[in-house]
XYZ file of C-alpha atoms in Angstrom:
712
model
C 34.964 -31.375 15.128
C 32.978 -33.993 14.748
C 31.741 -34.980 18.243
C 30.176 -31.673 18.044
C 28.111 -32.260 15.856
C 26.949 -35.534 16.955
C 26.871 -33.901 19.741
C 24.358 -30.818 18.680
C 22.508 -32.956 16.682
C 21.324 -35.599 19.099
C 20.196 -32.909 21.009
C 18.452 -31.581 18.839
C 16.468 -34.747 16.582
C 13.966 -35.505 18.432
C 12.379 -31.416 18.429
C 13.543 -31.958 14.659
C 11.264 -34.374 14.383
C 8.442 -33.098 16.026
C 8.571 -29.260 14.679
C 9.766 -30.250 10.769
C 6.693 -31.674 8.437
C 6.856 -35.134 7.153
C 7.231 -35.563 3.802
C 5.975 -38.453 1.241
C 7.567 -39.713 -1.300
C 5.009 -38.023 -3.887
C 6.103 -34.481 -1.806
C 9.676 -35.766 -1.990
C 9.464 -36.827 -6.191
C 8.179 -33.349 -6.287
C 10.655 -31.311 -4.679
C 13.422 -32.727 -6.006
C 12.337 -32.429 -9.574
C 14.137 -30.110 -11.868
C 17.081 -27.582 -10.922
C 17.468 -24.339 -8.757
C 19.106 -21.456 -10.668
C 19.078 -17.720 -9.659
C 16.187 -17.491 -6.588
C 18.573 -19.897 -5.292
C 20.937 -17.929 -4.908
C 18.067 -14.908 -3.333
C 16.702 -16.656 -0.996
C 20.178 -16.723 0.734
C 20.807 -13.660 0.691
C 23.547 -13.671 -1.828
C 22.354 -13.350 -5.385
C 26.306 -12.962 -7.456
C 25.201 -10.497 -10.791
C 27.974 -12.295 -12.603
C 26.555 -15.209 -12.175
C 23.131 -13.741 -13.333
C 24.702 -12.143 -16.794
C 25.791 -16.102 -17.397
C 22.800 -16.821 -18.599
C 21.879 -15.266 -22.144
C 21.411 -13.566 -23.803
C 18.250 -15.152 -25.999
C 19.416 -16.524 -29.337
C 16.435 -17.358 -31.793
C 18.650 -19.484 -34.403
C 18.152 -19.000 -37.899
C 15.886 -21.633 -38.582
C 14.052 -20.310 -35.451
C 13.864 -17.087 -36.365
C 12.532 -17.299 -39.596
C 9.640 -19.591 -38.462
C 8.300 -16.703 -36.591
C 9.595 -14.179 -39.953
C 7.298 -16.141 -42.191
C 4.888 -18.866 -40.610
C 4.111 -17.584 -37.653
C 3.058 -14.187 -38.983
C 1.245 -16.042 -41.989
C -0.966 -17.731 -39.083
C -1.480 -14.573 -37.699
C -2.318 -12.602 -41.184
C -5.573 -16.437 -40.741
C -6.500 -15.630 -37.245
C -10.172 -13.191 -37.153
C -10.242 -13.547 -33.625
C -14.362 -12.587 -33.420
C -14.721 -15.442 -35.896
C -13.382 -17.849 -33.950
C -14.349 -16.536 -31.548
C -18.066 -17.430 -32.463
C -17.506 -20.234 -34.869
C -16.176 -21.900 -30.912
C -13.824 -23.175 -32.417
C -10.511 -22.837 -35.628
C -11.417 -22.778 -38.655
C -11.189 -25.908 -40.884
C -7.197 -24.465 -43.605
C -6.035 -22.950 -40.418
C -5.888 -26.921 -38.544
C -4.492 -27.723 -41.295
C -1.897 -25.126 -41.929
C -0.639 -26.178 -38.245
C -0.455 -29.442 -38.890
C 1.535 -28.996 -42.784
C 3.673 -26.820 -40.771
C 4.388 -28.189 -37.848
C 3.552 -25.908 -35.174
C 2.773 -29.051 -32.421
C 6.142 -30.463 -33.422
C 7.782 -27.388 -32.118
C 10.060 -29.738 -29.628
C 9.974 -32.275 -31.122
C 13.595 -33.237 -32.291
C 14.418 -32.847 -35.902
C 16.124 -36.389 -35.721
C 11.948 -37.503 -35.445
C 10.136 -35.315 -38.055
C 10.049 -31.704 -35.411
C 10.987 -28.445 -35.360
C 13.846 -28.910 -32.527
C 13.080 -25.722 -31.256
C 14.694 -24.757 -28.213
C 12.094 -22.568 -24.708
C 12.549 -19.114 -26.021
C 12.053 -20.082 -29.439
C 8.276 -22.140 -28.888
C 7.796 -19.166 -25.839
C 8.100 -16.630 -28.453
C 5.987 -18.883 -31.056
C 3.722 -19.879 -28.378
C 3.206 -15.389 -27.878
C 3.207 -14.397 -31.107
C -0.007 -16.361 -31.893
C -1.797 -15.280 -28.287
C -1.560 -11.585 -29.448
C -3.851 -12.275 -31.321
C -6.141 -15.525 -30.804
C -5.162 -17.000 -27.481
C -7.865 -20.138 -29.068
C -4.855 -20.607 -31.680
C -2.246 -20.220 -29.257
C -3.926 -22.635 -26.679
C -4.177 -25.303 -29.295
C -0.539 -25.282 -29.882
C 1.659 -25.053 -26.733
C -0.281 -27.797 -25.363
C 1.130 -30.537 -27.414
C 4.083 -28.591 -27.232
C 4.460 -27.968 -22.571
C 3.582 -30.791 -20.071
C 2.084 -33.926 -21.937
C 2.859 -37.017 -24.606
C 5.723 -34.964 -27.149
C 7.930 -34.207 -23.689
C 7.371 -37.339 -21.655
C 8.260 -39.264 -24.792
C 11.260 -37.524 -25.461
C 12.275 -37.821 -21.385
C 10.638 -41.667 -20.144
C 9.749 -43.341 -23.627
C 11.117 -46.772 -25.313
C 12.476 -46.435 -28.220
C 9.656 -47.797 -30.480
C 7.088 -45.472 -28.715
C 9.442 -42.708 -29.382
C 9.836 -44.330 -33.286
C 7.200 -44.937 -33.437
C 4.581 -41.785 -32.074
C 7.096 -38.670 -32.473
C 7.508 -38.566 -36.439
C 3.340 -38.982 -35.573
C 3.162 -36.368 -33.422
C 5.573 -33.825 -35.065
C 3.570 -33.631 -38.155
C -0.078 -33.327 -36.780
C -1.105 -37.367 -37.889
C -1.686 -38.013 -34.155
C -2.897 -35.562 -31.825
C -2.853 -35.423 -28.007
C -4.338 -34.236 -24.874
C -3.000 -35.398 -21.339
C -5.711 -36.393 -18.486
C -4.305 -35.977 -15.042
C -7.056 -34.064 -13.167
C -10.214 -35.626 -12.019
C -12.913 -34.702 -10.323
C -12.442 -35.229 -6.768
C -8.210 -34.686 -7.751
C -7.496 -31.265 -8.791
C -5.260 -29.579 -6.825
C -4.384 -32.237 -5.002
C -3.625 -34.082 -7.604
C -1.544 -36.473 -6.209
C -4.080 -38.014 -5.095
C -6.030 -38.707 -7.993
C -8.293 -42.460 -7.668
C -8.252 -43.446 -11.254
C -6.833 -47.259 -10.674
C -5.224 -49.474 -13.122
C -5.540 -53.768 -11.685
C -2.655 -55.343 -13.073
C -3.318 -58.143 -14.715
C -3.682 -59.968 -18.091
C -5.320 -60.528 -20.625
C -5.658 -62.738 -24.226
C -4.713 -60.596 -27.087
C -3.710 -62.731 -30.901
C -3.499 -65.954 -28.692
C -1.396 -64.734 -26.013
C -1.279 -63.925 -22.409
C 0.227 -59.678 -22.774
C 0.777 -58.240 -19.281
C -1.519 -54.727 -18.500
C -3.670 -53.146 -16.156
C -7.359 -53.108 -16.080
C -8.634 -48.724 -16.017
C -10.500 -47.073 -15.173
C -9.857 -43.274 -14.745
C -12.719 -39.950 -14.569
C -11.009 -37.059 -16.396
C -11.860 -33.116 -16.779
C -10.543 -30.619 -17.777
C -8.577 -32.210 -20.550
C -7.794 -29.691 -23.161
C -7.839 -30.973 -27.221
C -9.771 -33.995 -25.804
C -12.702 -33.846 -28.290
C -9.854 -34.245 -31.143
C -7.272 -35.740 -29.555
C -6.263 -39.207 -31.154
C -3.976 -40.111 -28.509
C -4.720 -39.942 -25.020
C -2.359 -39.807 -22.226
C -3.524 -40.949 -18.578
C -2.401 -40.664 -15.008
C -3.608 -43.565 -13.264
C -3.157 -45.081 -9.765
C -1.418 -48.192 -10.335
C -1.580 -51.309 -8.480
C -0.542 -55.406 -8.310
C -3.416 -57.267 -5.362
C -1.081 -60.039 -6.143
C 2.074 -58.245 -3.238
C 1.702 -58.791 0.284
C -1.183 -56.288 1.158
C 0.920 -52.990 2.133
C 3.087 -53.335 -1.358
C 0.158 -53.558 -3.644
C 0.840 -49.519 -3.869
C 3.063 -49.576 -7.488
C 2.444 -45.640 -8.235
C 1.217 -43.282 -10.333
C 1.685 -43.945 -13.782
C 1.570 -42.548 -17.018
C -0.181 -44.556 -20.066
C -0.312 -43.421 -24.112
C -3.514 -45.356 -24.771
C -4.775 -45.234 -29.408
C -8.347 -43.184 -30.028
C -10.415 -44.784 -30.194
C -10.219 -48.131 -27.279
C -12.995 -50.144 -25.715
C -14.123 -49.048 -22.514
C -12.450 -44.791 -23.277
C -15.258 -42.115 -23.841
C -14.024 -39.417 -25.499
C -14.988 -36.362 -27.589
C -17.920 -34.381 -24.967
C -16.927 -30.346 -24.552
C -16.236 -28.480 -21.805
C -16.677 -24.898 -22.748
C -13.595 -22.952 -20.020
C -14.863 -18.811 -19.813
C -16.979 -19.854 -23.733
C -13.474 -20.096 -25.301
C -12.833 -21.622 -28.492
C -9.958 -23.919 -27.859
C -10.874 -27.868 -27.371
C -11.545 -29.393 -23.377
C -13.889 -31.810 -22.329
C -13.502 -34.931 -19.795
C -12.507 -38.219 -20.423
C -13.457 -41.542 -19.126
C -13.201 -45.207 -18.835
C -13.516 -48.243 -17.653
C -12.512 -51.779 -17.535
C -10.204 -50.004 -20.429
C -7.022 -52.361 -21.135
C -3.736 -50.649 -21.140
C -0.789 -53.158 -21.885
C 2.615 -53.132 -20.889
C 4.378 -51.322 -24.549
C 1.172 -49.015 -23.347
C 3.247 -47.983 -20.771
C 5.489 -44.608 -21.122
C 8.756 -45.612 -20.809
C 7.347 -49.159 -20.595
C 7.432 -52.105 -17.297
C 10.102 -50.201 -15.248
C 9.143 -46.608 -15.524
C 5.519 -48.578 -14.021
C 4.923 -46.535 -10.516
C 7.097 -44.178 -11.914
C 4.861 -41.344 -13.105
C 4.994 -38.219 -10.447
C 8.157 -37.427 -11.021
C 7.958 -37.442 -14.542
C 5.740 -34.772 -13.787
C 7.225 -33.491 -12.234
C 10.280 -33.730 -13.784
C 8.230 -31.912 -16.961
C 6.854 -29.358 -15.603
C 9.298 -27.518 -13.551
C 10.257 -27.037 -17.389
C 6.877 -26.139 -19.567
C 5.494 -24.197 -16.020
C 7.793 -21.570 -17.923
C 7.239 -21.108 -20.633
C 3.512 -21.807 -22.292
C 1.377 -19.457 -19.753
C 3.465 -17.601 -18.410
C 4.041 -16.532 -22.539
C 0.208 -16.176 -22.783
C 0.350 -14.323 -19.678
C 3.216 -11.974 -21.652
C 0.776 -11.769 -25.272
C -2.550 -9.984 -22.839
C -0.011 -8.053 -20.661
C 1.792 -6.648 -24.954
C -0.896 -7.206 -26.725
C -3.194 -3.825 -23.551
C 0.020 -2.294 -23.362
C -0.375 -1.280 -27.813
C -3.909 -0.603 -27.298
C -3.819 1.026 -24.714
C -1.518 3.616 -26.057
C -2.606 3.371 -29.626
C -6.395 4.324 -28.472
C -5.638 7.269 -25.863
C -3.655 9.359 -28.621
C -6.842 8.291 -31.051
C -9.092 8.792 -29.183
C -9.850 13.231 -27.139
C -12.903 14.001 -24.948
C -13.127 17.204 -23.227
C -10.703 18.899 -25.851
C -7.289 16.599 -25.483
C -5.792 13.267 -26.294
C -6.943 10.914 -23.171
C -3.870 9.299 -22.528
C -3.242 13.318 -21.411
C -5.485 12.662 -18.264
C -3.703 11.770 -15.571
C -5.633 8.408 -14.234
C -5.745 6.737 -17.434
C -1.385 7.819 -17.721
C -0.405 6.626 -15.081
C -2.256 3.688 -15.776
C -0.156 3.001 -18.495
C 3.403 3.915 -17.204
C 1.928 1.154 -14.339
C 1.366 -1.271 -17.254
C 4.684 -0.478 -19.098
C 6.582 -0.903 -15.868
C 5.034 -4.025 -14.940
C 5.194 -6.211 -18.579
C 9.079 -4.416 -18.480
C 9.516 -7.077 -15.847
C 7.251 -9.317 -15.797
C 8.808 -10.189 -19.236
C 12.799 -9.944 -17.989
C 11.365 -12.458 -15.691
C 10.522 -14.640 -18.611
C 13.544 -14.202 -20.901
C 15.552 -14.877 -18.722
C 13.952 -18.133 -17.251
C 13.760 -19.158 -21.056
C 17.628 -18.275 -21.319
C 18.429 -20.427 -17.656
C 15.807 -23.980 -19.620
C 18.095 -23.192 -23.323
C 21.005 -23.495 -20.832
C 19.493 -26.772 -19.749
C 18.358 -25.440 -16.657
C 15.240 -26.980 -15.148
C 14.130 -24.792 -12.432
C 11.254 -26.085 -10.906
C 10.630 -23.346 -8.368
C 11.609 -20.128 -10.738
C 8.517 -21.591 -13.201
C 5.857 -21.368 -10.247
C 6.905 -17.965 -10.425
C 6.911 -17.231 -13.842
C 3.008 -18.948 -14.149
C 1.466 -16.212 -11.144
C 3.064 -13.769 -11.680
C 2.880 -13.092 -15.384
C -0.843 -14.614 -14.788
C -1.624 -12.179 -12.320
C 0.094 -9.296 -14.688
C -1.962 -9.988 -17.461
C -4.712 -10.255 -15.792
C -3.999 -7.174 -14.331
C -3.438 -5.422 -18.093
C -6.909 -6.596 -19.743
C -8.411 -6.016 -16.044
C -6.518 -1.501 -16.174
C -6.681 -1.993 -20.461
C -10.656 -2.562 -19.697
C -11.276 0.145 -17.842
C -9.226 2.892 -20.023
C -11.055 1.683 -23.322
C -14.386 2.232 -21.558
C -17.333 1.836 -23.653
C -15.506 0.474 -26.396
C -14.159 -2.826 -24.816
C -17.873 -4.223 -23.239
C -19.824 -3.858 -26.936
C -19.186 -7.697 -27.863
C -18.394 -7.032 -31.964
C -15.069 -7.003 -34.526
C -14.189 -3.992 -33.235
C -13.193 -4.811 -29.804
C -10.727 -4.846 -28.419
C -10.039 -6.344 -25.300
C -13.404 -9.020 -24.338
C -11.812 -11.608 -25.452
C -8.886 -11.820 -23.648
C -10.827 -10.469 -20.479
C -12.955 -13.605 -20.744
C -9.511 -15.449 -21.058
C -7.998 -14.081 -18.390
C -9.434 -16.471 -15.621
C -8.564 -19.121 -17.869
C -4.409 -19.131 -16.757
C -5.243 -17.732 -13.412
C -6.319 -20.950 -11.996
C -4.800 -23.486 -14.920
C -1.300 -26.007 -14.783
C -2.071 -25.489 -10.454
C -4.362 -22.415 -9.137
C -2.239 -19.751 -7.969
C -3.520 -18.902 -4.633
C -2.083 -22.802 -4.077
C 1.423 -22.052 -6.238
C 1.318 -19.268 -4.294
C 1.859 -21.001 -1.158
C 2.631 -24.387 -1.215
C 5.339 -24.347 -4.388
C 6.783 -21.142 -4.915
C 7.556 -20.846 -1.079
C 7.081 -24.682 0.290
C 9.378 -25.468 -2.138
C 11.020 -23.396 -2.409
C 12.183 -22.682 1.326
C 13.367 -26.881 0.928
C 15.074 -26.177 -2.800
C 16.439 -22.406 -2.242
C 16.643 -22.979 0.612
C 20.679 -23.855 1.224
C 20.582 -25.625 5.125
C 16.280 -26.958 5.442
C 16.404 -30.178 3.146
C 19.969 -30.927 4.597
C 18.303 -31.002 8.061
C 15.192 -32.889 6.621
C 17.129 -35.505 4.840
C 18.973 -35.979 8.627
C 16.315 -36.195 10.769
C 14.559 -38.802 8.317
C 17.291 -40.674 8.387
C 17.858 -40.519 12.121
C 22.010 -39.037 11.352
C 22.421 -36.828 14.137
C 26.238 -35.836 13.122
C 24.783 -34.477 9.785
C 21.576 -32.490 11.487
C 24.511 -30.801 14.011
C 26.447 -30.252 10.705
C 23.431 -28.644 8.945
C 22.483 -26.972 12.134
C 26.029 -24.401 12.772
C 25.970 -23.708 9.101
C 22.267 -22.944 9.215
C 23.557 -20.399 12.643
C 26.605 -19.113 10.044
C 23.504 -17.937 7.246
C 21.248 -16.742 10.798
C 23.845 -14.712 11.537
C 24.990 -13.224 8.376
C 22.207 -12.024 7.205
C 21.607 -9.827 10.382
C 24.019 -8.534 9.655
C 23.859 -8.015 6.296
C 20.079 -6.984 6.832
C 21.311 -3.992 10.419
C 24.093 -2.765 7.465
C 23.940 -3.774 4.150
C 24.670 -5.664 1.998
C 27.855 -5.922 -0.102
C 27.925 -6.669 -3.692
C 29.177 -10.324 -5.461
C 29.732 -9.217 -8.487
C 29.270 -6.720 -11.667
C 25.735 -5.872 -12.837
C 25.837 -2.624 -14.571
C 27.167 0.754 -13.789
C 23.484 2.231 -15.112
C 21.572 -0.521 -12.136
C 24.811 -0.920 -9.488
C 22.118 1.233 -7.331
C 19.549 -1.025 -7.817
C 21.494 -4.015 -7.435
C 23.152 -2.686 -4.839
C 19.076 -2.666 -3.244
C 18.036 -5.785 -4.492
C 21.697 -7.615 -2.297
C 19.760 -6.218 1.083
C 16.056 -7.009 0.524
C 17.225 -10.461 -0.416
C 19.723 -10.345 2.852
C 16.890 -8.507 4.733
C 13.798 -11.602 2.981
C 16.161 -14.839 4.126
C 16.521 -13.735 7.515
C 12.750 -13.280 7.612
C 12.388 -16.595 5.814
C 14.474 -17.971 8.462
C 12.602 -16.463 11.202
C 9.116 -17.836 10.075
C 10.136 -20.523 9.947
C 12.200 -21.030 13.206
C 9.048 -20.041 14.865
C 6.776 -21.196 13.548
C 8.030 -25.143 12.592
C 6.452 -27.499 9.738
C 3.344 -24.952 11.168
C 4.092 -22.706 8.274
C 3.136 -24.709 5.560
C -0.713 -24.872 7.293
C -0.854 -20.337 7.190
C -0.927 -19.830 3.611
C -1.460 -16.353 4.035
C 2.409 -15.912 6.185
C 4.207 -18.609 3.215
C 2.571 -16.652 0.471
C 3.545 -13.023 1.481
C 7.254 -15.024 1.589
C 6.013 -16.860 -2.756
C 5.646 -12.819 -3.114
C 8.943 -10.945 -2.053
C 10.061 -13.594 -3.651
C 8.724 -13.409 -6.469
C 9.325 -9.772 -6.764
C 13.459 -10.305 -5.814
C 12.734 -12.942 -8.908
C 12.020 -10.338 -11.449
C 13.455 -7.921 -10.468
C 17.002 -9.386 -11.094
C 15.835 -10.209 -13.864
C 15.997 -6.376 -15.130
C 19.093 -6.410 -14.261
C 19.470 -8.548 -16.494
C 17.748 -8.099 -18.873
C 19.199 -4.671 -18.848
C 22.388 -5.937 -19.421
C 21.830 -8.487 -22.571
C 20.108 -5.957 -23.864
C 21.570 -2.328 -23.713
C 18.848 -0.421 -24.568
C 19.695 3.091 -23.644
C 16.260 4.134 -24.496
C 14.951 2.229 -21.609
C 16.381 2.914 -18.466
C 13.718 4.218 -17.121
C 11.574 1.964 -17.103
C 14.422 -0.952 -15.511
C 14.943 1.805 -13.259
C 11.318 1.327 -12.610
C 10.700 -1.492 -12.696
C 13.069 -2.340 -10.730
C 12.316 0.109 -8.080
C 9.108 -0.544 -7.750
C 9.644 -4.776 -7.542
C 11.379 -4.155 -4.852
C 9.084 -2.297 -3.113
C 6.480 -5.177 -3.608
C 8.978 -7.482 -1.522
C 9.518 -4.966 1.783
C 5.751 -4.549 1.766
C 5.039 -7.969 1.856
C 7.644 -8.507 4.660
C 6.490 -5.375 6.770
C 2.716 -7.244 5.780
C 4.875 -11.070 7.009
C 6.031 -9.778 10.130
C 2.613 -7.561 11.444
C 0.953 -10.353 11.142
C 2.632 -13.553 12.321
C 2.594 -14.456 15.818
C 5.307 -13.122 17.626
C 4.895 -9.120 18.621
C 8.734 -9.281 19.773
C 9.810 -10.709 15.648
C 6.560 -7.373 15.333
C 8.163 -4.741 16.873
C 11.986 -5.670 16.389
C 10.590 -5.189 11.973
C 11.493 -1.645 11.532
C 14.856 -2.483 12.794
C 15.348 -5.799 10.392
C 14.021 -4.078 7.356
C 16.234 -1.139 7.649
C 17.772 1.246 5.220
C 14.958 1.057 2.472
C 13.967 4.841 2.922
C 14.698 4.742 -1.292
C 11.798 1.926 -1.709
C 9.130 4.758 -1.467
C 6.451 3.974 -4.291
C 7.407 6.074 -7.627
C 5.448 9.719 -7.640
C 3.022 10.112 -9.295
C 5.236 12.282 -11.778
C 7.241 9.708 -12.067
C 3.950 7.852 -13.988
C 2.888 10.119 -16.139
C 6.539 11.054 -17.471
C 6.387 6.820 -18.815
C 3.702 7.421 -20.026
C 4.206 10.257 -21.767
C 7.092 8.595 -23.066
C 5.690 6.440 -24.312
C 3.061 8.640 -26.519
C 6.206 10.273 -28.212
C 8.060 7.893 -29.139
C 6.821 4.571 -31.022
C 9.503 3.224 -30.566
C 9.188 1.930 -26.905
C 6.206 0.982 -27.818
C 7.168 -1.479 -30.189
C 10.674 -1.943 -27.804
C 8.158 -3.226 -24.832
C 6.198 -4.798 -27.356
C 7.624 -6.642 -29.541
C 5.532 -9.215 -29.994
C 2.229 -8.546 -31.487
C 1.627 -8.896 -34.674
C -1.112 -8.598 -37.244
C -5.252 -10.475 -37.089
C -6.112 -11.212 -40.097
C -9.363 -8.691 -39.234
C -10.459 -6.310 -36.269
C -10.383 -4.227 -34.103
C -6.903 -4.406 -33.953
C -5.566 -4.595 -37.168
C -7.966 -1.609 -37.969
C -5.968 -0.319 -34.303
C -3.043 -0.335 -35.789
C -3.473 0.423 -39.542
C -5.101 4.133 -37.937
C -1.904 3.893 -35.958
C 0.382 4.141 -38.188
C -1.536 7.207 -40.537
C -1.047 8.523 -37.001
C 2.439 9.385 -36.665
C 3.576 11.427 -39.749
C 0.109 13.768 -38.947
C 1.244 14.192 -35.283
C 1.875 17.264 -34.885
C -1.741 18.714 -36.469
C -4.216 15.828 -35.158
C -5.515 18.529 -32.596
C -6.013 20.769 -35.022
C -7.722 17.256 -37.435
C -10.294 16.658 -34.192
C -10.673 19.742 -33.811
C -11.923 20.437 -36.958
C -13.812 17.562 -36.342
C -15.632 18.378 -34.191
C -16.537 22.190 -36.021
C -17.027 20.527 -39.202
C -19.536 16.989 -38.165
C -17.795 15.572 -41.727
C -14.757 13.545 -41.595
C -14.252 15.140 -45.773
C -14.463 18.421 -44.495
C -12.200 17.634 -41.684
C -9.382 16.338 -43.859
C -9.293 19.255 -46.151
C -7.794 21.808 -43.391
C -4.787 19.575 -43.070
C -1.306 20.158 -45.135
C -2.123 16.472 -46.951
C -5.919 15.947 -47.126
C -5.424 12.790 -48.295
C -3.351 11.737 -45.841
C -5.400 12.868 -43.009
C -8.715 11.940 -44.690
C -7.295 8.067 -44.468
C -6.142 8.843 -40.692
C -9.511 10.529 -39.586
C -11.353 7.442 -41.281
C -9.082 4.584 -39.991
C -9.756 6.830 -36.267
C -13.127 6.395 -36.839
C -13.485 2.926 -37.025
C -11.271 2.245 -34.511
C -14.016 4.789 -32.044
C -16.715 3.011 -33.585
C -18.777 0.311 -31.939
C -20.408 -2.865 -33.453
C -24.222 -3.567 -32.993
C -26.863 -5.999 -34.743
C -30.211 -6.754 -35.329
C -32.236 -6.948 -32.521
């Protein structure tokens, strides 16, 4: 059998060497970062629903729940969205509260003075803050996400941990991390910032280190940072030509340090969170400042990629979830309070349809966020899944806010304390852009990295080609052929269920299994036809990334429903799965139509057969979901559990009005009719069976309907 493998491998080695893309060290480090979870099973066409069930449910430790109930609630009650936006900074008392309550030390273990929170708790804190004020959420998330604390925990020397972690935990040190350069944005691995190995005399002793020059921008918290994490290219000019480049290296530089200029601001969409550039010329970085010391010189890219495999799944997805939850809460409440043409605007189909879609998308994207947090808390580091989350949650947040602005109409575009979504609308493009722009992430990370990490044989084939191992290549090719034939059969005749999904969603799980097999087959056909060219054909690879993302969200809905056991949300779970699978199938159809192969385009209807049940939801189904949200206020609480109560502003006014509306729900049409007839809040309230409650509601509703004005 080994001889057959070797013969096959030798025959294929030449053509595969030309077809497969070359893999440099930085790309290998990125590919090998993190772990593969359920997204790998979907990519292989073999989703195992028993394996899916093993992750979760999300659990909060008592101290984590207490922090959400007390410290986070108290923080939100200090936040006035408009006031912070106008002031371009957090109030001093908010900064102090964040330090005092160790918001900057959530991921730091208790042994170093931190809170020692898990990933789900960390995400929940950021989400709840972001529903009230995004700038504060960003300020909290950066020290707890990709940055010095996480790098120190994984790679720092004991002396570095002992010095910095307690100071980071209690806010004595405020960190930022400088990676992006003006000439190295998306292509972060090509940063031109250079550190040359040298020695300097310090306090009478010669100290080894790097003389670094750098130019960084878009660095969150830079203007207020007391310690700067820095990535630079290290080199040793004493080595032979060709060996001088040591690789990307990460260091911690205290503020101030001679030669480093820090303190100016960028204004991303004029947001209040701190962000700015950092420059350095002739900055000496001793070896003690290298994260992990001298043994970690040149290991910075691997360190960053491994950290990003987890961090990308937390912070920006939390912001996206917050935008979705806040928007759904706002439009559902506002559309019941605001009337036009004699009835609540939520009853108009154009608005009800948007609200139904918003709720379904929120169920799916938040399911994926929660499932991935459960995987992280189980010590996985799912790099491809984290990229899926980053794209899907930030895009869903942007779409929700866009739709919400349409529903609010004039109320949404008048700036002032009473505006409900304007600041979030302005923030949405920031989340789309940072930590890997979504345009890049869809094509090059979700599918590009996913094809190598998640496929059962591609990495084996690439490694065999690189090592010129004919026998290993032959083994991988035979296994790959069997993989393709299995998925072809499942695509044509249906895929059997692996594992036991919840009975309520058995039919949906079977659809996930079939579309997963069709996706796996399509990915193999695309890679087989185009080889390394597929990496450059980004419109095609982005579609493959989108289809995998939709499958991941659909499967996460199955997990969420089983973990929560909430029968009231079953219609939303079913709709969310069907909606995501509909997206996946439509994307695959577009892919076949655009691949440079006429036979494949003609074969697409056969290869994608059996998906007639995945038609888009009918109008009546979207409207039924919106009606359910209007008639049962508990559904909004279940879909939007993280929406916090602010200090002041339009959201607080809306919450108050919506709460007062509930006991009067049956007589609200008559009250509004009386108000139109009398043009008097008091006279309209007098027609109610409870005039005092009616007057309180009408006054609160009037505050919601009014918009802000200012002196000319």
